[in-house]
Tab-separated table of C-alpha atoms in Angstrom:
chain	number	residue	atom	x	y	z
A	123	MET	CA	8.997	17.325	-4.280
A	124	LEU	CA	6.608	15.204	-2.211
A	125	LEU	CA	8.835	13.534	0.404
A	126	LEU	CA	7.761	10.126	1.652
A	127	PRO	CA	9.102	7.735	4.236
A	128	SER	CA	11.359	5.098	2.715
A	129	ILE	CA	8.742	2.496	3.533
A	130	ALA	CA	6.653	3.809	0.605
A	131	LYS	CA	9.278	2.683	-1.857
A	132	ASN	CA	9.504	-0.706	-0.159
A	133	SER	CA	5.744	-1.097	-0.377
A	134	LEU	CA	5.662	-0.307	-4.065
A	135	THR	CA	8.564	-2.681	-4.686
A	136	HIS	CA	6.613	-5.385	-2.897
A	137	LEU	CA	3.588	-4.741	-5.114
A	138	ARG	CA	5.722	-4.889	-8.244
A	139	GLN	CA	7.138	-8.239	-7.129
A	140	ARG	CA	3.644	-9.539	-6.606
A	141	LYS	CA	2.650	-8.375	-10.084
A	142	VAL	CA	5.676	-10.117	-11.599
A	143	LYS	CA	4.748	-13.343	-9.837
A	144	ARG	CA	1.176	-13.069	-11.034
A	145	ARG	CA	2.259	-12.430	-14.579
A	146	ALA	CA	4.687	-15.300	-14.501
A	147	ASN	CA	1.747	-17.504	-13.714
A	148	ALA	CA	-0.863	-15.953	-15.984
A	149	LYS	CA	1.206	-14.965	-18.966
A	150	ASN	CA	-0.193	-14.658	-22.454
A	151	SER	CA	-0.487	-18.344	-23.174
A	152	GLN	CA	-3.101	-20.961	-23.682
A	153	VAL	CA	-4.400	-22.992	-20.788
A	154	ASP	CA	-4.711	-26.623	-21.777
A	155	ASP	CA	-4.568	-28.768	-18.669
A	156	PRO	CA	-6.633	-31.949	-18.684
A	157	SER	CA	-5.568	-32.651	-15.104
A	158	ILE	CA	-7.589	-29.738	-13.761
A	159	GLY	CA	-11.158	-30.695	-13.075
A	160	SER	CA	-13.185	-33.248	-11.198
A	161	TRP	CA	-13.039	-36.033	-13.779
A	162	PRO	CA	-10.896	-37.233	-16.696
A	163	THR	CA	-12.032	-36.256	-20.185
A	164	LYS	CA	-11.315	-37.497	-23.666
A	165	GLY	CA	-11.046	-34.075	-25.270
A	166	HIS	CA	-9.145	-31.027	-24.124
A	167	LEU	CA	-9.778	-27.336	-23.600
A	168	ALA	CA	-7.579	-24.413	-24.677
A	169	ILE	CA	-8.072	-20.784	-23.695
A	170	ASP	CA	-5.813	-17.709	-23.662
A	171	CYS	CA	-4.874	-15.966	-20.405
A	172	PRO	CA	-3.546	-12.590	-21.616
A	173	ASP	CA	-1.336	-10.555	-19.359
A	174	PRO	CA	-1.881	-7.778	-18.961
A	175	THR	CA	-5.535	-7.914	-19.907
A	176	GLN	CA	-6.992	-5.060	-21.907
A	177	GLU	CA	-8.637	-3.716	-18.755
A	178	GLU	CA	-5.461	-3.978	-16.667
A	179	ALA	CA	-3.439	-2.192	-19.345
A	180	ALA	CA	-5.990	0.630	-19.572
A	181	ARG	CA	-6.073	1.073	-15.803
A	182	ASP	CA	-2.283	1.021	-15.555
A	183	VAL	CA	-1.948	3.874	-18.051
A	184	HIS	CA	-4.058	6.277	-15.976
A	185	GLN	CA	-2.865	5.118	-12.567
A	186	THR	CA	0.807	5.282	-13.560
A	187	ARG	CA	0.266	8.773	-14.931
A	188	GLY	CA	-1.171	9.872	-11.591
A	189	VAL	CA	1.807	8.409	-9.734
A	190	PHE	CA	4.245	10.177	-12.053
A	191	LEU	CA	2.636	13.617	-11.771
A	192	ALA	CA	2.461	13.405	-7.977
A	193	ARG	CA	6.105	12.378	-7.664
A	194	GLN	CA	7.083	15.342	-9.828
A	195	ASP	CA	4.934	17.741	-7.788
A	196	ARG	CA	3.029	18.637	-10.946
A	197	TRP	CA	-0.219	19.080	-9.066
A	198	ALA	CA	-1.762	21.718	-11.309
A	199	GLU	CA	-1.167	19.455	-14.289
A	200	LEU	CA	-2.715	16.531	-12.424
A	201	ALA	CA	-5.822	18.558	-11.614
A	202	HIS	CA	-6.079	19.663	-15.251
A	203	GLU	CA	-5.864	16.098	-16.563
A	204	ILE	CA	-8.440	14.866	-14.061
A	205	ARG	CA	-10.811	17.628	-15.161
A	206	ILE	CA	-10.359	16.675	-18.813
A	207	ALA	CA	-11.037	13.009	-18.017
A	208	GLU	CA	-14.097	13.964	-15.970
A	209	LYS	CA	-15.532	16.242	-18.608
A	210	ALA	CA	-15.181	13.532	-21.250
A	211	ARG	CA	-16.345	10.839	-18.763
A	212	THR	CA	-13.369	8.762	-19.946
A	213	LEU	CA	-13.700	5.124	-18.888
A	214	THR	CA	-11.689	1.940	-19.251
A	215	PRO	CA	-13.295	-0.870	-21.302
A	216	ALA	CA	-14.978	-2.258	-18.172
A	217	GLY	CA	-16.238	1.133	-17.001
A	218	MET	CA	-13.619	2.329	-14.490
A	219	SER	CA	-13.262	6.116	-14.384
A	220	ALA	CA	-9.967	7.462	-15.757
A	221	ALA	CA	-10.271	10.452	-13.402
A	222	GLU	CA	-10.641	8.107	-10.455
A	223	LEU	CA	-7.563	6.141	-11.537
A	224	LEU	CA	-5.490	9.315	-11.918
A	225	SER	CA	-6.554	10.350	-8.431
A	226	PHE	CA	-5.738	6.951	-6.973
A	227	GLY	CA	-2.327	6.942	-8.599
A	228	ALA	CA	-1.565	10.402	-7.236
A	229	ARG	CA	-2.204	9.374	-3.630
A	230	SER	CA	-1.010	5.768	-3.860
A	231	ASP	CA	2.549	6.353	-2.594
A	232	VAL	CA	1.212	7.931	0.582
A	233	VAL	CA	-1.516	5.340	1.147
A	234	LEU	CA	0.612	2.304	0.361
A	235	ALA	CA	3.266	3.452	2.815
A	236	VAL	CA	0.727	3.479	5.639
A	237	GLU	CA	-0.886	0.212	4.535
A	238	HIS	CA	2.503	-1.448	4.530
A	239	ALA	CA	3.363	-0.150	8.005
A	240	LEU	CA	-0.004	-1.263	9.384
A	241	TYR	CA	-0.160	-4.585	7.537
A	242	ASP	CA	-0.321	-6.684	10.716
A	243	GLY	CA	-2.089	-4.001	12.749
A	244	HIS	CA	1.039	-3.048	14.720
A	245	PRO	CA	3.230	-0.371	13.076
A	246	PRO	CA	6.960	-0.693	13.713
A	247	ARG	CA	8.522	1.557	16.334
A	248	GLY	CA	9.390	4.941	14.860
A	249	ALA	CA	7.276	4.495	11.705
A	250	ARG	CA	6.484	7.957	10.291
A	251	LEU	CA	2.839	7.286	9.518
A	252	THR	CA	1.818	10.915	9.061
A	253	CYS	CA	4.742	12.039	6.891
A	254	GLY	CA	3.083	11.406	3.551
A	255	VAL	CA	-0.347	12.814	4.316
A	256	GLU	CA	1.253	15.885	5.928
A	257	ALA	CA	3.072	16.492	2.648
A	258	LEU	CA	-0.271	16.312	0.837
A	259	GLU	CA	-1.787	18.733	3.339
A	260	ASN	CA	1.086	21.171	2.786
A	261	MET	CA	0.576	20.916	-0.965
A	262	LEU	CA	-3.094	21.770	-0.446
A	263	LEU	CA	-2.212	24.804	1.678
A	264	GLU	CA	0.174	26.134	-0.962
A	265	ALA	CA	-2.151	25.535	-3.922
A	266	VAL	CA	-4.985	27.717	-5.114
A	267	PRO	CA	-8.244	26.293	-3.623
A	268	ASP	CA	-9.150	23.487	-5.982
A	269	VAL	CA	-11.926	20.904	-5.776
A	270	VAL	CA	-9.906	18.241	-7.598
A	271	LEU	CA	-6.803	18.464	-5.419
A	272	SER	CA	-8.957	18.714	-2.301
A	273	THR	CA	-10.710	15.528	-3.326
A	274	VAL	CA	-7.397	13.725	-3.866
A	275	VAL	CA	-6.242	14.622	-0.353
A	276	ALA	CA	-9.618	13.788	1.215
A	277	GLN	CA	-9.597	10.378	-0.473
A	278	ALA	CA	-6.065	9.796	0.822
A	279	HIS	CA	-7.295	10.441	4.349
A	280	MET	CA	-10.149	7.962	3.909
A	281	ASP	CA	-7.860	5.314	2.410
A	282	ILE	CA	-5.495	5.741	5.361
A	283	ALA	CA	-8.436	5.566	7.755
A	284	TRP	CA	-9.311	2.111	6.431
A	285	ALA	CA	-5.684	1.045	6.747
A	286	TRP	CA	-5.968	1.880	10.469
A	287	ARG	CA	-9.404	0.309	10.761
A	288	GLY	CA	-8.469	-3.030	9.228
A	289	THR	CA	-10.941	-5.701	8.133
A	290	GLY	CA	-12.041	-7.202	11.460
A	291	SER	CA	-15.233	-6.465	13.337
A	292	LEU	CA	-15.484	-3.133	15.114
A	293	ARG	CA	-15.138	-4.846	18.494
A	294	GLN	CA	-11.730	-6.164	17.443
A	295	VAL	CA	-10.326	-2.749	16.477
A	296	PRO	CA	-7.926	-1.330	19.117
A	297	THR	CA	-8.856	2.057	20.572
A	298	ARG	CA	-5.844	3.766	18.983
A	299	ASN	CA	-6.784	2.444	15.553
A	300	ARG	CA	-10.430	3.428	15.920
A	301	GLU	CA	-9.441	6.951	16.971
A	302	ALA	CA	-7.137	7.248	13.945
A	303	PHE	CA	-9.944	5.983	11.690
A	304	ASP	CA	-12.342	8.621	13.031
A	305	ALA	CA	-9.741	11.389	12.856
A	306	HIS	CA	-8.906	10.746	9.215
A	307	PHE	CA	-12.571	10.599	8.226
A	308	ASP	CA	-13.282	13.800	10.163
A	309	ARG	CA	-10.435	15.536	8.337
A	310	ALA	CA	-11.689	14.251	4.961
A	311	ARG	CA	-15.145	15.605	5.743
A	312	GLU	CA	-13.639	18.968	6.709
A	313	ILE	CA	-11.693	19.180	3.438
A	314	LEU	CA	-14.771	18.387	1.329
A	315	ASP	CA	-17.223	20.637	3.219
A	316	PRO	CA	-16.652	23.801	1.117
A	317	PHE	CA	-17.514	22.022	-2.134
A	318	HIS	CA	-20.894	20.922	-3.473
A	319	THR	CA	-21.523	18.428	-6.252
A	320	SER	CA	-24.478	20.457	-7.515
A	321	GLU	CA	-22.074	23.281	-8.359
A	322	THR	CA	-19.046	21.328	-9.599
A	323	ASN	CA	-20.630	18.540	-11.682
A	324	SER	CA	-17.641	16.432	-10.558
A	325	PRO	CA	-18.023	12.643	-10.284
A	326	ILE	CA	-14.843	12.242	-8.204
A	327	LEU	CA	-16.145	14.804	-5.696
A	328	ALA	CA	-19.481	12.995	-5.619
A	329	GLN	CA	-17.649	9.706	-5.132
A	330	ALA	CA	-15.591	11.141	-2.269
A	331	VAL	CA	-18.777	12.392	-0.596
A	332	CYS	CA	-20.256	8.898	-0.936
A	333	THR	CA	-17.074	7.347	0.470
A	334	LEU	CA	-17.604	9.404	3.629
A	335	HIS	CA	-20.601	7.186	4.369
A	336	GLY	CA	-18.216	4.320	5.041
A	337	ALA	CA	-17.644	5.828	8.483
A	338	GLY	CA	-21.268	5.070	9.296
A	339	LYS	CA	-22.177	8.568	10.474
A	340	ALA	CA	-24.828	9.500	7.909
A	341	THR	CA	-28.527	8.723	7.779
A	342	GLY	CA	-29.960	6.374	5.186
A	343	ASN	CA	-31.726	9.218	3.380
A	344	ARG	CA	-28.490	11.167	2.998
A	345	LEU	CA	-26.649	8.072	1.772
A	346	THR	CA	-29.304	7.411	-0.852
A	347	ARG	CA	-29.371	11.026	-2.023
A	348	ASP	CA	-25.597	11.191	-2.373
A	349	PHE	CA	-25.388	7.952	-4.351
A	350	GLU	CA	-28.230	9.034	-6.615
A	351	THR	CA	-26.221	12.146	-7.435
A	352	LEU	CA	-23.071	10.123	-8.104
A	353	ILE	CA	-24.780	7.547	-10.317
A	354	ASP	CA	-26.576	10.262	-12.282
A	355	LEU	CA	-23.226	12.000	-12.880
A	356	ASP	CA	-21.398	8.798	-13.878
A	357	PRO	CA	-24.029	6.213	-14.882
A	358	ARG	CA	-21.751	4.004	-16.985
A	359	ASN	CA	-19.451	3.203	-14.059
A	360	PRO	CA	-20.854	0.055	-12.372
A	361	LYS	CA	-18.580	0.419	-9.339
A	362	HIS	CA	-20.841	3.114	-7.897
A	363	MET	CA	-23.916	0.899	-8.106
A	364	ARG	CA	-22.121	-2.042	-6.514
A	365	THR	CA	-20.868	0.122	-3.658
A	366	PHE	CA	-24.355	1.564	-3.175
A	367	GLY	CA	-25.823	-1.924	-2.868
A	368	SER	CA	-23.142	-2.998	-0.410
A	369	LEU	CA	-23.809	-0.046	1.884
A	370	LEU	CA	-27.578	-0.612	1.691
A	371	SER	CA	-27.168	-4.185	2.888
A	372	PRO	CA	-28.542	-4.893	6.385
A	373	HIS	CA	-24.979	-5.909	7.259
A	374	ARG	CA	-23.968	-2.263	6.798
A	375	PHE	CA	-26.377	0.682	7.000
A	376	GLY	CA	-29.597	-0.329	5.238
A	377	SER	CA	-32.341	-2.942	5.116
A	378	HIS	CA	-33.613	-5.536	2.670
A	379	GLU	CA	-36.532	-3.263	1.798
A	380	GLU	CA	-34.242	-0.316	1.050
A	381	LEU	CA	-31.900	-2.498	-0.998
A	382	GLU	CA	-34.711	-3.787	-3.208
A	383	LEU	CA	-36.325	-0.371	-3.601
A	384	GLU	CA	-33.108	1.435	-4.506
A	385	ALA	CA	-32.053	-1.322	-6.913
A	386	ARG	CA	-35.284	-0.776	-8.822
A	387	ARG	CA	-34.981	2.996	-8.714
A	388	THR	CA	-31.383	2.820	-9.902
A	389	ALA	CA	-32.393	0.587	-12.802
A	390	ALA	CA	-35.023	3.113	-13.840
A	391	ARG	CA	-32.599	6.056	-13.669
A	392	SER	CA	-29.792	4.231	-15.484
A	393	GLN	CA	-31.927	2.492	-18.091
A	394	GLU	CA	-30.318	4.311	-21.005
A	395	ALA	CA	-26.865	3.149	-19.935
A	396	TRP	CA	-27.650	-0.371	-18.690
A	397	GLY	CA	-31.212	-1.373	-19.486
A	398	ALA	CA	-32.209	-3.552	-16.533
A	399	GLY	CA	-28.548	-3.841	-15.543
A	400	GLY	CA	-28.786	-1.196	-12.829
A	401	TYR	CA	-30.886	-3.591	-10.746
A	402	THR	CA	-28.313	-6.329	-11.204
A	403	TRP	CA	-25.338	-4.130	-10.311
A	404	VAL	CA	-26.939	-2.846	-7.084
A	405	MET	CA	-27.875	-6.383	-5.973
A	406	PHE	CA	-24.571	-7.861	-7.159
A	407	ASP	CA	-22.565	-7.962	-3.913
A	408	ALA	CA	-25.482	-8.514	-1.532
A	409	LEU	CA	-26.662	-11.857	-2.906
A	410	PRO	CA	-23.733	-14.240	-2.236
A	411	GLN	CA	-23.874	-13.797	1.534
A	412	ASP	CA	-27.459	-12.733	2.219
A	413	ASP	CA	-30.108	-15.461	2.101
A	414	VAL	CA	-32.991	-13.067	2.689
A	415	ALA	CA	-31.961	-10.705	-0.114
A	416	CYS	CA	-31.563	-13.698	-2.406
A	417	ALA	CA	-34.911	-15.208	-1.422
A	418	HIS	CA	-36.733	-11.937	-2.151
A	419	LEU	CA	-34.815	-11.187	-5.341
A	420	ASP	CA	-36.797	-10.392	-8.486
A	421	LEU	CA	-35.073	-13.168	-10.390
A	422	ALA	CA	-36.458	-12.326	-13.827
A	423	PHE	CA	-35.368	-8.697	-13.443
A	424	PHE	CA	-31.889	-9.745	-12.268
A	425	LEU	CA	-31.396	-12.181	-15.176
A	426	GLU	CA	-32.630	-9.601	-17.668
A	427	GLY	CA	-30.004	-7.288	-16.203
A	428	LEU	CA	-27.244	-9.812	-16.874
A	429	HIS	CA	-28.244	-9.937	-20.547
A	430	ASP	CA	-28.476	-6.143	-20.778
A	431	ILE	CA	-25.068	-5.604	-19.156
A	432	LEU	CA	-23.330	-7.881	-21.654
A	433	ALA	CA	-25.299	-6.464	-24.576
A	434	ARG	CA	-23.974	-3.004	-23.699
A	435	ASN	CA	-20.518	-3.870	-22.371
A	436	PRO	CA	-19.243	-7.200	-23.771
A	437	ASP	CA	-15.564	-6.625	-22.934
A	438	GLN	CA	-13.747	-9.682	-21.595
A	439	HIS	CA	-13.250	-8.241	-18.107
A	440	THR	CA	-17.016	-7.927	-17.688
A	441	VAL	CA	-17.610	-11.342	-19.277
A	442	ASN	CA	-15.181	-13.014	-16.870
A	443	LEU	CA	-16.607	-11.047	-13.950
A	444	LEU	CA	-20.189	-12.122	-14.620
A	445	ALA	CA	-19.304	-15.718	-15.495
A	446	ALA	CA	-17.203	-16.130	-12.341
A	447	TYR	CA	-19.849	-14.395	-10.268
A	448	CYS	CA	-22.602	-16.710	-11.447
A	449	ALA	CA	-20.624	-19.957	-11.332
A	450	VAL	CA	-18.493	-19.398	-8.237
A	451	ALA	CA	-19.572	-16.482	-6.037
A	452	ILE	CA	-23.240	-17.452	-6.363
A	453	GLY	CA	-23.057	-21.081	-7.471
A	454	GLN	CA	-20.885	-22.121	-4.537
A	455	SER	CA	-22.753	-20.209	-1.821
A	456	THR	CA	-25.861	-22.362	-1.341
A	457	LYS	CA	-26.717	-22.705	2.340
A	458	GLY	CA	-29.769	-24.963	2.550
A	459	LEU	CA	-32.476	-22.295	2.457
A	460	ASP	CA	-34.730	-23.468	-0.364
A	461	ALA	CA	-36.079	-20.096	-1.517
A	462	ALA	CA	-32.608	-18.564	-1.717
A	463	ASP	CA	-30.838	-21.639	-3.076
A	464	HIS	CA	-33.361	-22.046	-5.902
A	465	LYS	CA	-32.589	-18.550	-7.140
A	466	ARG	CA	-28.856	-19.034	-6.663
A	467	ARG	CA	-28.996	-22.163	-8.824
A	468	ARG	CA	-30.854	-20.255	-11.539
A	469	ILE	CA	-28.216	-17.526	-11.478
A	470	ALA	CA	-25.405	-20.112	-11.470
A	471	ASP	CA	-26.901	-21.696	-14.597
A	472	CYS	CA	-26.326	-18.400	-16.422
A	473	ALA	CA	-22.596	-19.111	-16.481
A	474	ASP	CA	-23.308	-21.572	-19.306
A	475	TRP	CA	-24.728	-19.040	-21.765
A	476	ILE	CA	-22.308	-16.311	-20.693
A	477	VAL	CA	-19.313	-18.544	-21.438
A	478	ARG	CA	-20.720	-20.057	-24.625
A	479	THR	CA	-21.913	-16.754	-26.051
A	480	HIS	CA	-19.354	-14.207	-24.876
A	481	MET	CA	-16.148	-15.673	-23.471
A	482	LYS	CA	-12.922	-15.506	-25.501
A	483	GLU	CA	-10.195	-15.505	-22.832
A	484	MET	CA	-9.729	-16.208	-19.132
A	485	HIS	CA	-8.741	-13.715	-16.447
A	486	PRO	CA	-7.527	-15.893	-13.522
A	487	MET	CA	-7.445	-13.108	-10.944
A	488	ILE	CA	-11.162	-12.447	-11.406
A	489	TRP	CA	-11.952	-16.124	-10.892
A	490	ALA	CA	-9.775	-16.155	-7.784
A	491	HIS	CA	-11.601	-13.174	-6.306
A	492	ALA	CA	-14.938	-14.828	-7.093
A	493	GLY	CA	-13.919	-17.629	-4.734
A	494	HIS	CA	-13.904	-14.999	-1.973
A	495	ARG	CA	-17.158	-13.388	-3.153
A	496	PHE	CA	-15.272	-10.348	-4.441
A	497	ASP	CA	-14.521	-9.272	-0.885
A	498	ASN	CA	-12.470	-6.072	-1.155
A	499	ASN	CA	-11.098	-6.655	2.341
A	500	PHE	CA	-9.561	-10.019	1.504
A	501	ARG	CA	-5.781	-9.914	1.716
A	502	VAL	CA	-3.894	-11.924	-0.876
A	503	PRO	CA	-0.882	-13.551	0.802
A	504	SER	CA	0.628	-14.721	-2.492
A	505	ALA	CA	-0.469	-13.213	-5.796
A	506	ARG	CA	1.042	-16.132	-7.701
A	507	HIS	CA	-0.806	-18.793	-5.732
A	508	PHE	CA	-3.966	-16.701	-5.831
A	509	ALA	CA	-3.839	-16.531	-9.633
A	510	GLU	CA	-3.117	-20.263	-9.835
A	511	ALA	CA	-6.185	-20.958	-7.711
A	512	GLY	CA	-8.290	-18.720	-9.956
A	513	ARG	CA	-6.983	-20.439	-13.058
A	514	ALA	CA	-7.797	-23.870	-11.639
A	515	SER	CA	-11.267	-22.720	-10.589
A	516	GLY	CA	-12.003	-21.220	-13.993
A	517	ILE	CA	-10.836	-24.282	-15.906
A	518	ARG	CA	-12.877	-26.539	-13.643
A	519	ILE	CA	-16.015	-24.512	-14.368
A	520	LEU	CA	-15.325	-24.469	-18.113
A	521	LYS	CA	-14.887	-28.240	-18.119
A	522	GLN	CA	-18.212	-28.623	-16.339
A	523	ILE	CA	-19.902	-26.397	-18.913
A	524	PHE	CA	-18.385	-28.336	-21.821
A	525	GLU	CA	-18.575	-31.733	-20.129
A	526	ARG	CA	-20.658	-33.317	-22.876
A	527	GLU	CA	-18.417	-32.128	-25.710
A	528	LEU	CA	-15.232	-33.158	-23.897
A	529	GLU	CA	-16.619	-36.610	-23.103
A	530	MET	CA	-17.301	-37.005	-26.828
A	531	GLY	CA	-13.595	-36.365	-27.432
A	532	GLN	CA	-14.037	-32.880	-28.873
A	533	HIS	CA	-11.453	-30.164	-28.404
A	534	ILE	CA	-12.763	-26.812	-27.113
A	535	THR	CA	-10.720	-23.848	-28.270
A	536	PHE	CA	-11.599	-20.277	-27.276
A	537	THR	CA	-11.044	-17.928	-30.204
A	538	ASP	CA	-11.765	-14.275	-30.959
A	539	GLU	CA	-15.195	-15.478	-32.047
A	540	GLY	CA	-15.792	-17.408	-28.828
A	541	PRO	CA	-15.509	-21.130	-27.993
A	542	VAL	CA	-15.237	-23.541	-30.901
A	543	ALA	CA	-15.723	-27.307	-30.601
A	544	GLN	CA	-13.669	-29.447	-32.961
A	545	ALA	CA	-13.583	-33.184	-33.502
A	546	SER	CA	-10.537	-34.916	-32.030
A	547	HIS	CA	-8.994	-35.625	-35.448
A	548	VAL	CA	-8.909	-31.868	-36.252
A	549	GLU	CA	-5.635	-30.243	-35.171
A	550	THR	CA	-6.160	-27.397	-32.686
A	551	MET	CA	-4.013	-24.383	-31.940
A	552	SER	CA	-0.845	-25.107	-29.982
């Protein structure tokens, strides 16, 4: 059995408690709170906040399965199930890879233990930070050489590397932490070296190879080539395109010219899956914080991509993601640069048609993350308060969108068919 330091169990318990708090706040009920918003209204608004959402439930199934198989040391079975998921390109409703989720679940005990120990950057005296990953390494030594299991262990090393690295600027990272970051990435690279994506046709291997670029040791041409391979292998997974765009940002390893060029090339290669949406996904995370990228954005192409994404993938996770992105991540990031702010306002206006045409339920956690521009490095101190903030933000935006109807005293109820406006004398759902 894979033996872990006791801190792993404490970390997972902590995460479960956070999930319980979040669900206590965002349970499957209707939001109808006239007090939330910037002005009083005559009508009211009601919308479901399901918990778990369809996307969360789908992700939990695969991730929990990965956790279970790893804890039972059923590694061959794990590798087999990942291969089946990869061959079928099994995705959650919002496009997350089932194989990726199985892999994450399998290494999560080990990674969470280290993350917990390093939470404040200073591990407690005597913390056994290498115990879990050493157990994974021993498993790899005892197993028949296998690309799937090798990828799981390599990804664990890279996850642990980022736990050591933290979220501050490089100048703020202590020498010990930087050395640990480099060592774990070097080991991940060593594990993956014998395998080639051209021979395995494996998206999780291709993703692991792309993750290596996070260490900043590869040239731009190599980064682009590796992400092209990954996106071609798994074109319906938008996460790859978003990560590609983030790494091509001038704030990381690219330039504005490269970002624009590769967004267009990605749209052309993924047209069957996303229409113009490939351009939108690659530009997605660069725009909120980059005035130059926003000013030079092909706005018509980006807006066409929004329509194409929802035409092909109208699940409520994606609807909430795009609505919150437009209204909050983009709409609340104007900085006074006219060329950029004009395009941000045009994108923010899209929240209106997205909500009116596609929205049926609210996902508070997505709206909360939009307030932090979907920053993966943002640490949530209280999941409950975070969800409450997202709920308040989402309701405020919805009330702005339906301001005219609410001022007329109409009741806005979100149904399985979308939002419905009813006169005040018509009884709404309770």
